[in-house]
mmCIF file of C-alpha atoms and ligand atoms in Angstrom:
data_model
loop_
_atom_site.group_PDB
_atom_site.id
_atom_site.type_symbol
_atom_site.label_atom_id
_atom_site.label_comp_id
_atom_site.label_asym_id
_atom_site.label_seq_id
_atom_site.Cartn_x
_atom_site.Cartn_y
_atom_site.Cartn_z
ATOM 1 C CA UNK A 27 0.000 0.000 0.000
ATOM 2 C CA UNK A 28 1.404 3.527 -1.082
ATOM 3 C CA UNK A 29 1.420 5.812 1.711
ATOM 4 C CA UNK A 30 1.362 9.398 1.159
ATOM 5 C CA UNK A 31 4.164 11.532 2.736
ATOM 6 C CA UNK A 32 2.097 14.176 5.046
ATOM 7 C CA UNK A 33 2.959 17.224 3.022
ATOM 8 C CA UNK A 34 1.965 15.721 -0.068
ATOM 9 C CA UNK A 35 -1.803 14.685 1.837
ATOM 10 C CA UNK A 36 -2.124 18.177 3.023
ATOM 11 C CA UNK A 37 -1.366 19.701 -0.367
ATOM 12 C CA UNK A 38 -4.161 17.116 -2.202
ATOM 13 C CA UNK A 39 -6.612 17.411 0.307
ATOM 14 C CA UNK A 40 -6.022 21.584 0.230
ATOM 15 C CA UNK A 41 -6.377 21.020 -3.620
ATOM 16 C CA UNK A 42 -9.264 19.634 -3.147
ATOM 17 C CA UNK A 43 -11.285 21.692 -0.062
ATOM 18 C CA UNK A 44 -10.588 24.903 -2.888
ATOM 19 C CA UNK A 45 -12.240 23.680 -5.830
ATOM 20 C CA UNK A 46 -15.033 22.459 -3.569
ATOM 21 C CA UNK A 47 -15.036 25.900 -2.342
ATOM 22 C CA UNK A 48 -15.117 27.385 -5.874
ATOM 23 C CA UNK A 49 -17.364 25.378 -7.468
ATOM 24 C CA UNK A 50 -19.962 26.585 -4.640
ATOM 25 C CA UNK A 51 -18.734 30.045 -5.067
ATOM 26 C CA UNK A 52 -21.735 30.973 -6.593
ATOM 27 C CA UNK A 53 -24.268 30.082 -3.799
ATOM 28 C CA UNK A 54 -22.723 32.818 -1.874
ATOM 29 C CA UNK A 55 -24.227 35.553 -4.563
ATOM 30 C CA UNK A 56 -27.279 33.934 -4.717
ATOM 31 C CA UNK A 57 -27.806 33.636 -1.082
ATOM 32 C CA UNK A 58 -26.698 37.356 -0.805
ATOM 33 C CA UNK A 59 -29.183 38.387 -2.999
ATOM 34 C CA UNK A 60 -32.218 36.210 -1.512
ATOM 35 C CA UNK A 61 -31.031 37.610 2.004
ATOM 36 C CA UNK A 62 -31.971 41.172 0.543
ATOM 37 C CA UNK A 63 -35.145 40.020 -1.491
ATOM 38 C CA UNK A 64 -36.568 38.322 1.294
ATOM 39 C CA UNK A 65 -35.757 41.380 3.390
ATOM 40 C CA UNK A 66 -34.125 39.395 6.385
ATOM 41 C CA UNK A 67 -31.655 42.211 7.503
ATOM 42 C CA UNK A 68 -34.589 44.543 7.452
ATOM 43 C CA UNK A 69 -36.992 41.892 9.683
ATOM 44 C CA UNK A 70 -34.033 41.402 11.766
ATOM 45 C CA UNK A 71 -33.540 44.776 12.838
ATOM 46 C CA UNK A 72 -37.258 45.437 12.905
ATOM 47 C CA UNK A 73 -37.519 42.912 15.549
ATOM 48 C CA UNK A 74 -34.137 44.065 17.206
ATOM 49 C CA UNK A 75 -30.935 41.463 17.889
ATOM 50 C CA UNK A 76 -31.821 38.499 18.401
ATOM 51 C CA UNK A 77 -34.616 36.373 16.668
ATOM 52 C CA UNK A 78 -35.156 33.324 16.670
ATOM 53 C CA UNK A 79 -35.999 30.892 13.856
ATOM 54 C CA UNK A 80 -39.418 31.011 14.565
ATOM 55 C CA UNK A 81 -40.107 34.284 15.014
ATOM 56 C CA UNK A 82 -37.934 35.026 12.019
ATOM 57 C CA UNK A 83 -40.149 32.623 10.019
ATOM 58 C CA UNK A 84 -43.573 34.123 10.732
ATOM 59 C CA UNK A 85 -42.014 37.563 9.230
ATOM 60 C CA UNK A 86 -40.926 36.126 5.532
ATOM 61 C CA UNK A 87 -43.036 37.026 2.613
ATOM 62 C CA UNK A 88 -43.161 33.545 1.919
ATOM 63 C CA UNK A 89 -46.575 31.328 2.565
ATOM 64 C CA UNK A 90 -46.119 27.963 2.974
ATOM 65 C CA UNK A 91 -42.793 27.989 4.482
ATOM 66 C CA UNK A 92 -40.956 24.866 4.528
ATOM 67 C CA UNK A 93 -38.635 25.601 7.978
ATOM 68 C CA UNK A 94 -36.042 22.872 7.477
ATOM 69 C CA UNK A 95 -34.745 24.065 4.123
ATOM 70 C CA UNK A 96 -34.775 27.820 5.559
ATOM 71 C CA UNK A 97 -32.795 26.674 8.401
ATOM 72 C CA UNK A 98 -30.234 25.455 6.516
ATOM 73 C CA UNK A 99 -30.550 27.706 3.945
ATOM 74 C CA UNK A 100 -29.943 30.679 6.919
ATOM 75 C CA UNK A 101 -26.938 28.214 8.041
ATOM 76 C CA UNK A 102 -25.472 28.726 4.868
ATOM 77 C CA UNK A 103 -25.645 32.805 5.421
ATOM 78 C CA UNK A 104 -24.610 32.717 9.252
ATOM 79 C CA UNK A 105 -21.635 30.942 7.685
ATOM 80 C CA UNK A 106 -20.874 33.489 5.349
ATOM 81 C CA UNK A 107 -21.244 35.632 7.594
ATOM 82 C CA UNK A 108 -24.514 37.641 7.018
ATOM 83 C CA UNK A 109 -25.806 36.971 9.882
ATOM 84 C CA UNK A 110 -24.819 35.844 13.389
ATOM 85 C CA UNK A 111 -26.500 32.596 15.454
ATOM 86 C CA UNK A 112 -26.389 32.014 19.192
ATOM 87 C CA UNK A 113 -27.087 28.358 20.106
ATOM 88 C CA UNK A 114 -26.670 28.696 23.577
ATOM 89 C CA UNK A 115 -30.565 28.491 24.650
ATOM 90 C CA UNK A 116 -31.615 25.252 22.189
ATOM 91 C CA UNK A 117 -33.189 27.357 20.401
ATOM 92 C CA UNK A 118 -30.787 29.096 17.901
ATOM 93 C CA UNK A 119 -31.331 33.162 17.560
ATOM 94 C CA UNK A 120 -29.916 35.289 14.721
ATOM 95 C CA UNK A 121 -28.431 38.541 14.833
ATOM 96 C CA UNK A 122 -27.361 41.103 12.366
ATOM 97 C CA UNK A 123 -23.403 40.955 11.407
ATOM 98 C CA UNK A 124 -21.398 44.414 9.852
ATOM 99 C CA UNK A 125 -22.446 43.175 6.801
ATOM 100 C CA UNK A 126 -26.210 42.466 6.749
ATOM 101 C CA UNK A 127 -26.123 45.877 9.126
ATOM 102 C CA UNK A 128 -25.588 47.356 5.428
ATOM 103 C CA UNK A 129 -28.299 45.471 3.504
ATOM 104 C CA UNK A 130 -31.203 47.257 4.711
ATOM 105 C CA UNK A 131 -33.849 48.242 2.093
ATOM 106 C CA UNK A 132 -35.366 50.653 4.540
ATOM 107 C CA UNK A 133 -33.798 54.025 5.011
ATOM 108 C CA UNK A 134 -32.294 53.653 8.264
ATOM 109 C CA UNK A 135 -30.369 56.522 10.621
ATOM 110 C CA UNK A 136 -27.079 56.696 8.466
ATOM 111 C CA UNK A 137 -28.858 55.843 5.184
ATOM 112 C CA UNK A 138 -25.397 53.510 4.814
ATOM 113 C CA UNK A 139 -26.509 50.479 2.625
ATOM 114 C CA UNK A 140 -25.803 48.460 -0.055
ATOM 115 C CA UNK A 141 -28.930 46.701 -0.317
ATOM 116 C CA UNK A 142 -29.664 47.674 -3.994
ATOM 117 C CA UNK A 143 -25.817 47.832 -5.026
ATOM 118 C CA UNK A 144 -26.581 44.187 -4.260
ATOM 119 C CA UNK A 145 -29.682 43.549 -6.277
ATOM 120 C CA UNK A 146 -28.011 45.733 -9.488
ATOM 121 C CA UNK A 147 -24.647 43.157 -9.397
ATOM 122 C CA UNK A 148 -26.403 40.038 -8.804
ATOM 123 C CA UNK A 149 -29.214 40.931 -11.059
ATOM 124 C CA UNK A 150 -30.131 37.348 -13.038
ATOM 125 C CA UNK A 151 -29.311 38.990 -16.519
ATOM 126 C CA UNK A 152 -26.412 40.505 -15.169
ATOM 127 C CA UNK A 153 -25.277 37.026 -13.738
ATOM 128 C CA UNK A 154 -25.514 35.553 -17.182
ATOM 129 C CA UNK A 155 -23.077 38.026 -19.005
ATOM 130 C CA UNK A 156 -20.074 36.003 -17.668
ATOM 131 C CA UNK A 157 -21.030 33.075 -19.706
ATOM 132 C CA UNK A 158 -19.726 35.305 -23.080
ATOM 133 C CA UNK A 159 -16.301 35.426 -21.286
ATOM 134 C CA UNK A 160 -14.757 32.756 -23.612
ATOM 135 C CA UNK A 161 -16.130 34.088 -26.500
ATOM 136 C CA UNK A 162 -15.250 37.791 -25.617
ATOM 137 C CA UNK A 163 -11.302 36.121 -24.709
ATOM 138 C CA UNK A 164 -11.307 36.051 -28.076
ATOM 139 C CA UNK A 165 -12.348 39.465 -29.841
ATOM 140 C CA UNK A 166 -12.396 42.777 -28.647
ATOM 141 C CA UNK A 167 -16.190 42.938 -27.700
ATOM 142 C CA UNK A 168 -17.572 42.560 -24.383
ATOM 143 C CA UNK A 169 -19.891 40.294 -22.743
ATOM 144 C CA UNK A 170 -21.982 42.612 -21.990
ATOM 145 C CA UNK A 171 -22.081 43.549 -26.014
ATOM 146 C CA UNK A 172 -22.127 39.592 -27.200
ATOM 147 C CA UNK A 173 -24.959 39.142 -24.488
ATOM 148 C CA UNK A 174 -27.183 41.933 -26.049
ATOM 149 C CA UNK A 175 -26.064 41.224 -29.358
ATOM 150 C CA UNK A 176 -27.771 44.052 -31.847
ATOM 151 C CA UNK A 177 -30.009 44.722 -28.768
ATOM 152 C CA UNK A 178 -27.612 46.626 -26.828
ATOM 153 C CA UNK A 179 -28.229 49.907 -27.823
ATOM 154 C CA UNK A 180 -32.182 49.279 -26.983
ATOM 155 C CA UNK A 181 -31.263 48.090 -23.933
ATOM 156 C CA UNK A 182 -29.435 51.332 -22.301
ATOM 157 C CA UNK A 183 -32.812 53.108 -23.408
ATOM 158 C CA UNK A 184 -34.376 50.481 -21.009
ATOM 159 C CA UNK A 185 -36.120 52.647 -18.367
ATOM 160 C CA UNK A 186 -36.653 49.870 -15.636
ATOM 161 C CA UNK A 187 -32.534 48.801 -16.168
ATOM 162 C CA UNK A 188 -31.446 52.219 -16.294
ATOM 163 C CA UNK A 189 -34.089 53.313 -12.599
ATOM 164 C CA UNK A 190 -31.835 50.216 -11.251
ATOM 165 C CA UNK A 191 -28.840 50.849 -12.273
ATOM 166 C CA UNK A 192 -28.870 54.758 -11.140
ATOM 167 C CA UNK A 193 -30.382 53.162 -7.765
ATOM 168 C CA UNK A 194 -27.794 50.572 -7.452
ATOM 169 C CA UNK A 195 -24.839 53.213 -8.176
ATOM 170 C CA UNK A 196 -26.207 55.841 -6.249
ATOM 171 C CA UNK A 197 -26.155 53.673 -3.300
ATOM 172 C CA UNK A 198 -22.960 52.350 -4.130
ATOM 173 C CA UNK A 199 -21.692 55.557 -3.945
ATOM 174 C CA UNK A 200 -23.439 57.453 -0.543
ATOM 175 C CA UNK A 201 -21.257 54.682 1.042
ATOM 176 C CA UNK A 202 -18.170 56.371 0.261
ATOM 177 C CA UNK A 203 -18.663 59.565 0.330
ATOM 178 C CA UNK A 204 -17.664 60.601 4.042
ATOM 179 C CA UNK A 205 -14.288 58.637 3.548
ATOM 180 C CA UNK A 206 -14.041 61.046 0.104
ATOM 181 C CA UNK A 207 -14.587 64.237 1.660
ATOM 182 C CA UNK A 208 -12.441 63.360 4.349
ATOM 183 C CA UNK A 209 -9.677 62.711 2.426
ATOM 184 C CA UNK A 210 -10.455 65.769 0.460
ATOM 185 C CA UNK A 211 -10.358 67.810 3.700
ATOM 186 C CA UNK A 212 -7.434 66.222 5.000
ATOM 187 C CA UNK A 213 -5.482 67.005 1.910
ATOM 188 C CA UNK A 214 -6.468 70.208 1.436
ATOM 189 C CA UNK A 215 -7.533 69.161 -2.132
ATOM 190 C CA UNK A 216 -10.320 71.959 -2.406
ATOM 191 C CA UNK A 217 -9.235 75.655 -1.455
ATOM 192 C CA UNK A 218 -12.344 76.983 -0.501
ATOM 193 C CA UNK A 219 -12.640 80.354 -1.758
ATOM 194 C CA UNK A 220 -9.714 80.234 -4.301
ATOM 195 C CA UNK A 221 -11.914 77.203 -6.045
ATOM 196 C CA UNK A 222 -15.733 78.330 -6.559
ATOM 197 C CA UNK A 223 -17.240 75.841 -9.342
ATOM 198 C CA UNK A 224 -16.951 72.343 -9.626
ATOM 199 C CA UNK A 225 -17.852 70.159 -12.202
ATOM 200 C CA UNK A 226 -19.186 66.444 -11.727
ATOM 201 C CA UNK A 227 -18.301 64.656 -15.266
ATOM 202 C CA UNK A 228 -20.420 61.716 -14.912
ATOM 203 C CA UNK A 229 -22.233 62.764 -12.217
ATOM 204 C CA UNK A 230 -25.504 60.641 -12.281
ATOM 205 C CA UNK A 231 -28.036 61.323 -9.162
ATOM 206 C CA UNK A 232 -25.335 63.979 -7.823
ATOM 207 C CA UNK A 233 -24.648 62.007 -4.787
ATOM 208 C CA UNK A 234 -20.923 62.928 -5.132
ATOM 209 C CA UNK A 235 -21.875 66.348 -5.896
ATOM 210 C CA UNK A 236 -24.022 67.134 -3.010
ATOM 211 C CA UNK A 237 -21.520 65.189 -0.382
ATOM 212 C CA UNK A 238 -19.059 67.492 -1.343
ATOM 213 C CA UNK A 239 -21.362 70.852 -1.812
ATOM 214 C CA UNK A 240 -22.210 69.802 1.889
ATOM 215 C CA UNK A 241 -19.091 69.869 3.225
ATOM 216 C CA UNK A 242 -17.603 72.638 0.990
ATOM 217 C CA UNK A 243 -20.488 75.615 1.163
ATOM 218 C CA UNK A 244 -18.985 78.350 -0.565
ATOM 219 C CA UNK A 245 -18.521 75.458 -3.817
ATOM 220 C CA UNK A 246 -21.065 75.882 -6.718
ATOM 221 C CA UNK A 247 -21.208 72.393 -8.173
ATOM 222 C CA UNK A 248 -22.812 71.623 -11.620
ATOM 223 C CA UNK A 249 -23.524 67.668 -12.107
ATOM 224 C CA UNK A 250 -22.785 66.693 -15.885
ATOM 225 C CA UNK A 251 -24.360 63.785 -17.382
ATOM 226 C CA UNK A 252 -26.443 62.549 -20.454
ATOM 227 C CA UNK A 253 -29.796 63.641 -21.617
ATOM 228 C CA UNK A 254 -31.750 60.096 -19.910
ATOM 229 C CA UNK A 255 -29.995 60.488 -16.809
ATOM 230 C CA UNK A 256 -30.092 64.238 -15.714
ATOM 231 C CA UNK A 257 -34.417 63.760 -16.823
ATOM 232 C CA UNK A 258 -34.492 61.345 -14.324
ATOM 233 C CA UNK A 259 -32.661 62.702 -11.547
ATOM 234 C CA UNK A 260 -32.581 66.581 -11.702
ATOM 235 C CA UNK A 261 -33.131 67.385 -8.022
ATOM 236 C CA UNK A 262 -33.111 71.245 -6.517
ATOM 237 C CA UNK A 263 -30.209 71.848 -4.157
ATOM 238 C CA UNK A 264 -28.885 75.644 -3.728
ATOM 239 C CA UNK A 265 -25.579 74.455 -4.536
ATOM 240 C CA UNK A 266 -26.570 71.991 -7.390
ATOM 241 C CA UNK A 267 -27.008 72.316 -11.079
ATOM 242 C CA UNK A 268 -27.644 69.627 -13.430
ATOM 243 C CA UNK A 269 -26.166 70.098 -16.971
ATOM 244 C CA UNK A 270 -26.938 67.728 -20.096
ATOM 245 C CA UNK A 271 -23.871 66.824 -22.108
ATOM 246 C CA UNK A 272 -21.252 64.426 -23.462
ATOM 247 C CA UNK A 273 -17.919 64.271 -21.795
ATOM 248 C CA UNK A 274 -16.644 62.963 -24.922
ATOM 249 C CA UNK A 275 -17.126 66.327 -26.716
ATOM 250 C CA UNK A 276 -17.522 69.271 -24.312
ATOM 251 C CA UNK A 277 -16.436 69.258 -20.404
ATOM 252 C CA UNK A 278 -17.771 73.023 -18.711
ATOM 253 C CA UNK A 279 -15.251 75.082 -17.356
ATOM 254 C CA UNK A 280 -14.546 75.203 -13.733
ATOM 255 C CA UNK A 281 -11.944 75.525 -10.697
ATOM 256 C CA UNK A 282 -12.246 71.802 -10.041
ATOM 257 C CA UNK A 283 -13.552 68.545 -12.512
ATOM 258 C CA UNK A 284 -14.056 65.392 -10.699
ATOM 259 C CA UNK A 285 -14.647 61.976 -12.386
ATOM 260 C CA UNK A 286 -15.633 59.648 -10.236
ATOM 261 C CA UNK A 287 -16.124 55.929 -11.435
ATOM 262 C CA UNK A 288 -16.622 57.226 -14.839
ATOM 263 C CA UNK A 289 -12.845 56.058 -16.516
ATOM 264 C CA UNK A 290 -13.454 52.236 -15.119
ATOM 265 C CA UNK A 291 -16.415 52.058 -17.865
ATOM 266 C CA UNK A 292 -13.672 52.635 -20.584
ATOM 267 C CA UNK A 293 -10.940 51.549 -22.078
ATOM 268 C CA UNK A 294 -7.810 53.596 -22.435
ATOM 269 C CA UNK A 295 -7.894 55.167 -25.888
ATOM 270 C CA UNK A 296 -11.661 56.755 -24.510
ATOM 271 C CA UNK A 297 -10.141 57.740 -21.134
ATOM 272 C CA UNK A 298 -7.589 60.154 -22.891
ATOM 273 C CA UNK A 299 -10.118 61.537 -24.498
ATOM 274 C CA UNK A 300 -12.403 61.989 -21.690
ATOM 275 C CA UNK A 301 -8.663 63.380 -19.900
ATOM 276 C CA UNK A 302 -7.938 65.901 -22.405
ATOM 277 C CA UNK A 303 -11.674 67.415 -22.209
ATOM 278 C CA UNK A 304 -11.488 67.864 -18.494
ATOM 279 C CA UNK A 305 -7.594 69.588 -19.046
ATOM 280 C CA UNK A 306 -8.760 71.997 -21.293
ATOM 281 C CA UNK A 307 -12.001 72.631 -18.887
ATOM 282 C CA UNK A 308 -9.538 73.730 -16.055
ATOM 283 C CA UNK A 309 -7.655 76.436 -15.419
ATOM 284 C CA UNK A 310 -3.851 75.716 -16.343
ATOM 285 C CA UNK A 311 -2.808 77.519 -13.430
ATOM 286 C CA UNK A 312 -4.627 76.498 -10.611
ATOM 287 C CA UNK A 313 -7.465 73.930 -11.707
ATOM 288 C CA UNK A 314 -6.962 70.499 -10.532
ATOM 289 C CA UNK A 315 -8.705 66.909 -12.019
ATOM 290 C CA UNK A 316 -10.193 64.868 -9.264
ATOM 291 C CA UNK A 317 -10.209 61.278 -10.217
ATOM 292 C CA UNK A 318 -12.099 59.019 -7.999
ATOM 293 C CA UNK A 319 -11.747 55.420 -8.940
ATOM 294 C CA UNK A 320 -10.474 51.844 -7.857
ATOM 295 C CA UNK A 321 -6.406 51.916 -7.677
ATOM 296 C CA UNK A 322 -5.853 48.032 -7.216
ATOM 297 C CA UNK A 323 -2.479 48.388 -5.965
ATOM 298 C CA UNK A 324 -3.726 51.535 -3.227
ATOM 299 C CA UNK A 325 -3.627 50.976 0.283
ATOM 300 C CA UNK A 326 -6.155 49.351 2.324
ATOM 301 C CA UNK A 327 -5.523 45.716 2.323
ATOM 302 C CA UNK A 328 -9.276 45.265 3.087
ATOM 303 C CA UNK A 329 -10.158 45.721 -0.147
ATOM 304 C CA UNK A 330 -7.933 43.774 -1.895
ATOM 305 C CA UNK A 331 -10.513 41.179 -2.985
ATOM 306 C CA UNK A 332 -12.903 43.645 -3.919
ATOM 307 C CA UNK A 333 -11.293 45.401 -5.835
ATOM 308 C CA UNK A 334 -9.639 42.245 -8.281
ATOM 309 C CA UNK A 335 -13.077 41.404 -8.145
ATOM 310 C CA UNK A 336 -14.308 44.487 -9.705
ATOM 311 C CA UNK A 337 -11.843 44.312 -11.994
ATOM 312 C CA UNK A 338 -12.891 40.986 -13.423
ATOM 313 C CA UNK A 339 -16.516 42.793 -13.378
ATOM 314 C CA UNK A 340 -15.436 45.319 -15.327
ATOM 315 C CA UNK A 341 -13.512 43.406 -17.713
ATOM 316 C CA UNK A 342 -16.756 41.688 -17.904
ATOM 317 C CA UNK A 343 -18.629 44.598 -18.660
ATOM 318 C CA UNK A 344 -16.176 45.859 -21.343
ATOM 319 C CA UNK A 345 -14.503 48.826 -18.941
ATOM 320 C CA UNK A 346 -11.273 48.363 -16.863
ATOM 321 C CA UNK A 347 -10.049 48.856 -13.283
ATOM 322 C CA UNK A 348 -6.340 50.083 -13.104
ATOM 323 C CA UNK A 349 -3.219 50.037 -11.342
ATOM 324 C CA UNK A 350 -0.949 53.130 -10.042
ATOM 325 C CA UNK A 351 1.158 52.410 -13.446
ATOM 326 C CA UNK A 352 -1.664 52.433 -15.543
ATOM 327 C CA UNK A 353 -3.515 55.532 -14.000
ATOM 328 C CA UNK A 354 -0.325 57.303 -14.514
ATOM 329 C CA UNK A 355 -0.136 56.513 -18.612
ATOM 330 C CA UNK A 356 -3.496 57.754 -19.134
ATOM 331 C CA UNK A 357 -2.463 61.029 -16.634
ATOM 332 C CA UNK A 358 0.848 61.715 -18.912
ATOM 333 C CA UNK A 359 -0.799 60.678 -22.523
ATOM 334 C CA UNK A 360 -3.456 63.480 -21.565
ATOM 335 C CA UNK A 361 -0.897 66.003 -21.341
ATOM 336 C CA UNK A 362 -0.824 66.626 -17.260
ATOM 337 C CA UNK A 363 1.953 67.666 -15.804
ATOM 338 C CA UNK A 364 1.841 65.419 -12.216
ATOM 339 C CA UNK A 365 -0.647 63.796 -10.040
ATOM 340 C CA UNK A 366 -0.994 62.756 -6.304
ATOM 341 C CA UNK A 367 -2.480 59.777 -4.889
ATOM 342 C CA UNK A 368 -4.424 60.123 -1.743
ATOM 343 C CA UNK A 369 -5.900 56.908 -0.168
ATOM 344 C CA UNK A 370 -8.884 56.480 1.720
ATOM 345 C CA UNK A 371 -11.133 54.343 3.685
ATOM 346 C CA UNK A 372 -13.187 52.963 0.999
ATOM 347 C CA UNK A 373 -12.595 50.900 -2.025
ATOM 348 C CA UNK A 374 -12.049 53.738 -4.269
ATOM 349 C CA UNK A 375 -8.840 55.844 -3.934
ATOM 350 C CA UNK A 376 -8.644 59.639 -4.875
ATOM 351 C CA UNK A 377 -6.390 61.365 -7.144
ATOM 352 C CA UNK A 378 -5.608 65.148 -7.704
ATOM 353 C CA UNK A 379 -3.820 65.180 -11.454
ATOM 354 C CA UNK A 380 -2.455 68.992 -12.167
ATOM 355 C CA UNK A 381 -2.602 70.444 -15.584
HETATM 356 C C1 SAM B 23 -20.384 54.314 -13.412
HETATM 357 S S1 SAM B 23 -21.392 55.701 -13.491
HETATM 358 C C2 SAM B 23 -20.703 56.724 -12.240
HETATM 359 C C3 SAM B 23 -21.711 57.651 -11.642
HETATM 360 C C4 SAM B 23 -21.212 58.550 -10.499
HETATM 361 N N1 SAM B 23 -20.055 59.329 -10.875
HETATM 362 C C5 SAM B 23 -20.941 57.711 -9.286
HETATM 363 O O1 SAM B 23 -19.792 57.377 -9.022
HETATM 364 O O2 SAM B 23 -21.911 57.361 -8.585
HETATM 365 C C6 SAM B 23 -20.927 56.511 -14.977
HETATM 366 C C7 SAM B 23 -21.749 57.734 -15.291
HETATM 367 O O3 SAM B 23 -21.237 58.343 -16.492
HETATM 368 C C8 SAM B 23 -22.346 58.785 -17.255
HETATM 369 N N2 SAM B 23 -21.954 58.917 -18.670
HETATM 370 C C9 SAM B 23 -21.745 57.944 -19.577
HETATM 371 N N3 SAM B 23 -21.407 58.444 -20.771
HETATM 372 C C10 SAM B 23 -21.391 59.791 -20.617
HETATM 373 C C11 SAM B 23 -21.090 60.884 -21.513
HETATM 374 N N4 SAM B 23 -20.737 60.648 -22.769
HETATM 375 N N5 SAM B 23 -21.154 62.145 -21.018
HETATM 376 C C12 SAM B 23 -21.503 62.372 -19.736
HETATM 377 N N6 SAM B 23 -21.791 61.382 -18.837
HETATM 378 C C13 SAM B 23 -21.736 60.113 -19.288
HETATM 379 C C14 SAM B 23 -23.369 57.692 -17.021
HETATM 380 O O4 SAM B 23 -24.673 58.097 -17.373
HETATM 381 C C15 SAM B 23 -23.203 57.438 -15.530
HETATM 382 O O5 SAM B 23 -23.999 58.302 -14.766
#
């Protein structure tokens, strides 16, 4: 009988325990997504920490529940992590976790959730883009483009997609934006008084916008996006403007242009163009470029995961998420003179580029 020296064991059971874990991999998305659809974070804290199974039962918008596959279906979560269980009584209780504490539909007291950023990335049509990866290996379009096929363009006219996907980004976004004016304040990045106007290229609902008009009350800040978009979420704010228009042809003047998740759509050739509109919309003296965007290589070890993930998203999706290195070829092909990476606590990274 061939025994098998220990280190050899470990490494072919290890082999083994990871592909188990990835070919499961999915269940976690799913499961994430039915923990928001059924609303369990939201009955959870209704109820207040703990429930118990029962209890928790009673709550789902479900009829004829069948309790032993929603136990172990709510094992599955407290494993990843969603949720907490305490055993000690016999009967277990669950609790919300940090992360289901950020999967609340309901607007709660620091309107901080994910909830629909959730529902627009595991969205079922979304989910089946990745199965064009081979065939988009192969050519230069994206999934998202073989998916949709001649469709495509019909589909970013798509009302109901385009509600969810300025839901799921604006909530995406409110997340960050404390870390991003904090790092803008720390930094000194906006000189109140010396900078007046800002412009958001690609500013969707203006929740960048108005975190920063907030903080910054002397700033007039104009949100720039396309015609669909700015009909849809044109809001009044004293400090807010929203202006129709393509960044690809015209960028409005102003002390400060920010761009925030806007390059990671593109690829690079589009980004200089995008780079050269903002340069010639800022002063050459004094304007700066705020780029707010994914830097995989930034600090915050946290995020790490995240953000390769997004970047396999986005090469999904037929945009790109950079490196340092790469940030800095578009920065120099665009004609700016030097740039300044400022990291903060979120996924995204900020960086001031100088004409
Ligand atoms: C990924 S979203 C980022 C939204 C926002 N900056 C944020 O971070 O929440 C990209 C935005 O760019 C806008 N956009 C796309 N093409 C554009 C164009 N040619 N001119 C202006 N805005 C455009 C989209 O409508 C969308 O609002």
């Amino acid at each position: 009988m061939m025994i098998l020296e220990e280190s050899n064991t470990k490494e072919f059971i290890g082999g083994q325990a990871q592909l188990w874990k990835h070919m499961h991999g999915h269940l976690e998305t799913h499961l994430l997504r039915l923990a928001v659809e059924l609303g369990i974070p939201d009955l959870i804290h209704d109820h207040g920490n703990p429930i118990t199974l029962t209890e928790l039962a009673t709550k789902l918008p479900i009829q004829t529940l069948n309790l032993d596959k929603f136990k172990q279906t709510l094992k599955f979560m407290v494993h990843m992590n969603l949720f907490a269980a305490d055993e000690t009584d016999g009967e277990t209780k669950y609790s919300l976790t940090a992360a289901s504490n950020l999967l609340l539909l309901k607007p709660n007291n620091n309107n901080k959730s994910l909830a629909k950023f959730v529902l627009m990335n595991t969205d079922p049509m979304e989910l089946s883009w990745v199965g064009h990866l081979r065939e988009s290996l192969g050519g230069t379009k994206s999934c998202i483009e073989l998916f949709f096929g001649a469709k495509f363009e019909a589909q970013l006219e798509d009302a109901e997609w385009n509600a969810m996907l300025i839901e799921g980004l604006d909530c995406g976004t409110s997340i960050m934006v404390d870390a991003l004016v904090e790092g803008l304040r720390r930094e000194k990045v906006i000189d109140e008084g010396v900078a007046t106007t800002m412009v958001d290229v690609g500013g969707n609902s203006g929740t960048v916008a108005k975190g920063i008009a907030n903080a910054f009350p002397l700033l007039k800040c104009y949100v720039l996006d396309i015609a669909p978009v700015v009909e849809r979420v044109a809001e009044n704010h004293p400090q807010l403007e929203f202006v129709v228009g393509d960044m690809f042809v015209l960028v409005p003047n102003a002390d400060l242009v920010l761009l925030k998740s806007v390059l990671h759509d593109f690829q690079d050739d589009e980004c200089i163009k995008i780079l050269k509109n903002c340069k010639e919309a800022i002063n050459p003296k004094n304007g700066k470029l705020i780029l707010v965007d994914i830097v995989i290589d930034d600090q915050m070890p946290e995020f790490g995961d995240a953000r390769l993930g997004m970047a396999m998203a986005m090469t999904i999706a037929g945009g790109k998420e950079r490196t340092k290195k790469e940030f800095e070829s578009l920065i120099y092909e665009a004609g700016f003179s030097h740039y300044k990476i400022i990291s903060i606590a979120a996924l995204e990274s900020i960086i001031v580029v100088y004409p």
